[in-house]
Amino acid sequence: MNVPMPGGGGQRGKFYTNEKARFNPRLFRKLIRFALPYWKMLLLALLLMGLFTAADIYRPLLEGQAIDAFMEGVSEGTLPMQVARNGLMQLVGLYALMVLAQFVLSYCRTMTLRSTGQRIIRDIRSAVFRKVQRLPLSFFDKHPAGVVVTRIVNDPDALNELFTTVVLGMFQNIIVLMAVTFAIFRTDVSMALCLMAAMPLIALATIVFRLKARVIFLEIRNRLAHINAFLDEHISGMGVIKAFHMEKSKIDEFRNVNKAYYKANMRNVVVMGIFRPFIDCVRYLALALLLWYGGIRTLGGAASIGMLYMFIKYMGMFFHPLMELAEEFNTLQSSMAAGEKINAILEEDEEVDPADPVPVARPLTGRIEFDHVWFAYEGENWVLRDVSFVIEPGQSAAFVGATGAGKTSIISLLCGFYEYQKGRILIDGVEIKSMSKKDYRRHIGLVLQDVFLMAGDIATNIRMWNERVSDERVREIARYVQADSFIDKLPGGYDHVLRSGGGTLSSGERQLISFARALTQDPEILVMDEATANIDTNTELLIQEALLRLQQNRTTIAVAHRLSTIKNADRIFVIHKGRIRESGSHDELMEHRGLYYHLVQLQYNGASEQGQQT
Ligand code: M5T
Ligand code: MG
């Protein structure tokens, strides 16, 4: 089953399809390493379980003894009343002590197990998040945030059960089964066989149940991830939904997504609903058989009432772990399904960094070279074709071209967000593939059109959690990029707290913050992609002045549709369908009368027409 996802991507199948969630020893070994650090705790839990179980098994023996040894003895006149009373007293005393001990054991066991479980979940969650932080941007193009959230939030819970409920639970239940079997066969073989008569039916029901449950559990997990993905998309896109009055249709769409999840859960409810009563039914039939057969044996004197009582008790103890085992198999399957999904993330290729990175010079001179670079986001759909250019240290370069021409892609490659397929990109003569991304990204200040602000105050967003940048410096930089006037107007000024995304600021205000952000790093290379697109002309003029000063000692790359903003660049590259078609200064290109000239003409004429209209 494939859940159709909005904007479906090729690789998504891995996260949505019904992989066979059967027990996979290789996967199990991989997952078990999350539990390994806690082996002492788990061993302790096992020990406590063993003690508890031993007491559990011993109790019916005591009960049977209480019935037989004293009551029968007295009624038959073979035992003096006083002796029986004292014996009974001792027996009951021992019994009460055992019950108390079991209470303590049970508490300790639960605490050990649960707290270990919570630690394991915490570790898995951290591991997945750590991994997600190291994944390349291309991963996030293919996986909606909601699905990734499910992987981090819900799946570790399911996986945790693998270690706590399933592995230890199964162990305990198998031990109980063996102990009970041993106890009943030792007491009376024929009555034990009578109790066992129900076994084949139970085994059959369990197998059928397991097969059904396997399919259902994967489905439930997939549907849950789907709901999360749907919610993420539709909550982030609330503005668009309202603008296109899609509320009604989205509600209907959600109803379907929700219904699919509901149905998957209902199938589980139905299967569980049948399984339990069926086992109960078999169990009571077996009890009836036991009462009949045991009754006859007791009447015939081959068994005692105490024994019959004991058998009835053991029968309960026999069926309970059987039921639990079946459910544990069920959980095993669902947690294996979750484990598989988590593992798929853990096995994703991380951002590649060379094993032995070339150290990045500090400071860089900022020379940038693209050497016959070819790049495609997917397969052979070339977005950049044979792109070559050099930007000398301290130069300012600008990229212009139609929408979708590949300008942002050039910048993304320079920042190492994606891996190029052919050619080389060099910074200061070193290919970026041989440097650590973390190291050289430090030297690139990036200002984008879409600015993402993090939850936190303004000052923190400017210094980007870098404590070495003083408050004074933050203010100085904010003044420099003309952001101070709007920041001062915010309640709290620099301490004004933004929610994640910074949605309460205007796009232009966010861009100004982003400028300040880039400058606090004092980067040798400044990259701006439509960085002033949302800023009014007045502010832009003010920034332009600051930018000119900024460009003096660093290499700058700017992408802009508004050509007036890049006119002064040392070199302008015109990108057309992934190729560099023209390059030169504004004057050179105007003289050349090619693509650039036409672009300028278009903008100029457009602007003057507008001017005439108003
Ligand atoms: C260039 C395609 C896009 C366009 C081309 C980000 C992204 C882009 N593309 C993909 O196939 N997958 C992706 O994940 O690549 O895109 P660009 O470099 O973003 O173009 P631009 O910056 O020149 O355009 P614009 O609109 O910002 O001026 O065909 O479909
Ligand atoms: Mg772009």
XYZ file of C-alpha atoms in Angstrom, residues 41-42 45-46 49 108-118 160 163-165 168-169:
22
model
C 19.193 -2.135 34.681
C 17.555 -4.599 32.337
C 14.531 -5.989 35.986
C 14.875 -9.558 34.791
C 10.794 -10.531 37.346
C 10.711 -2.283 41.815
C 10.396 -4.224 38.593
C 7.976 -1.759 37.055
C 10.083 1.200 38.070
C 13.294 -0.319 36.754
C 11.728 -1.334 33.513
C 9.776 1.832 32.871
C 12.580 4.209 33.753
C 14.995 2.260 31.597
C 12.435 2.349 28.827
C 12.107 6.108 29.114
C 11.108 1.230 23.230
C 13.214 -3.803 24.649
C 11.005 -3.425 27.681
C 7.646 -5.022 27.000
C 11.713 -8.992 28.778
C 7.999 -9.714 28.717
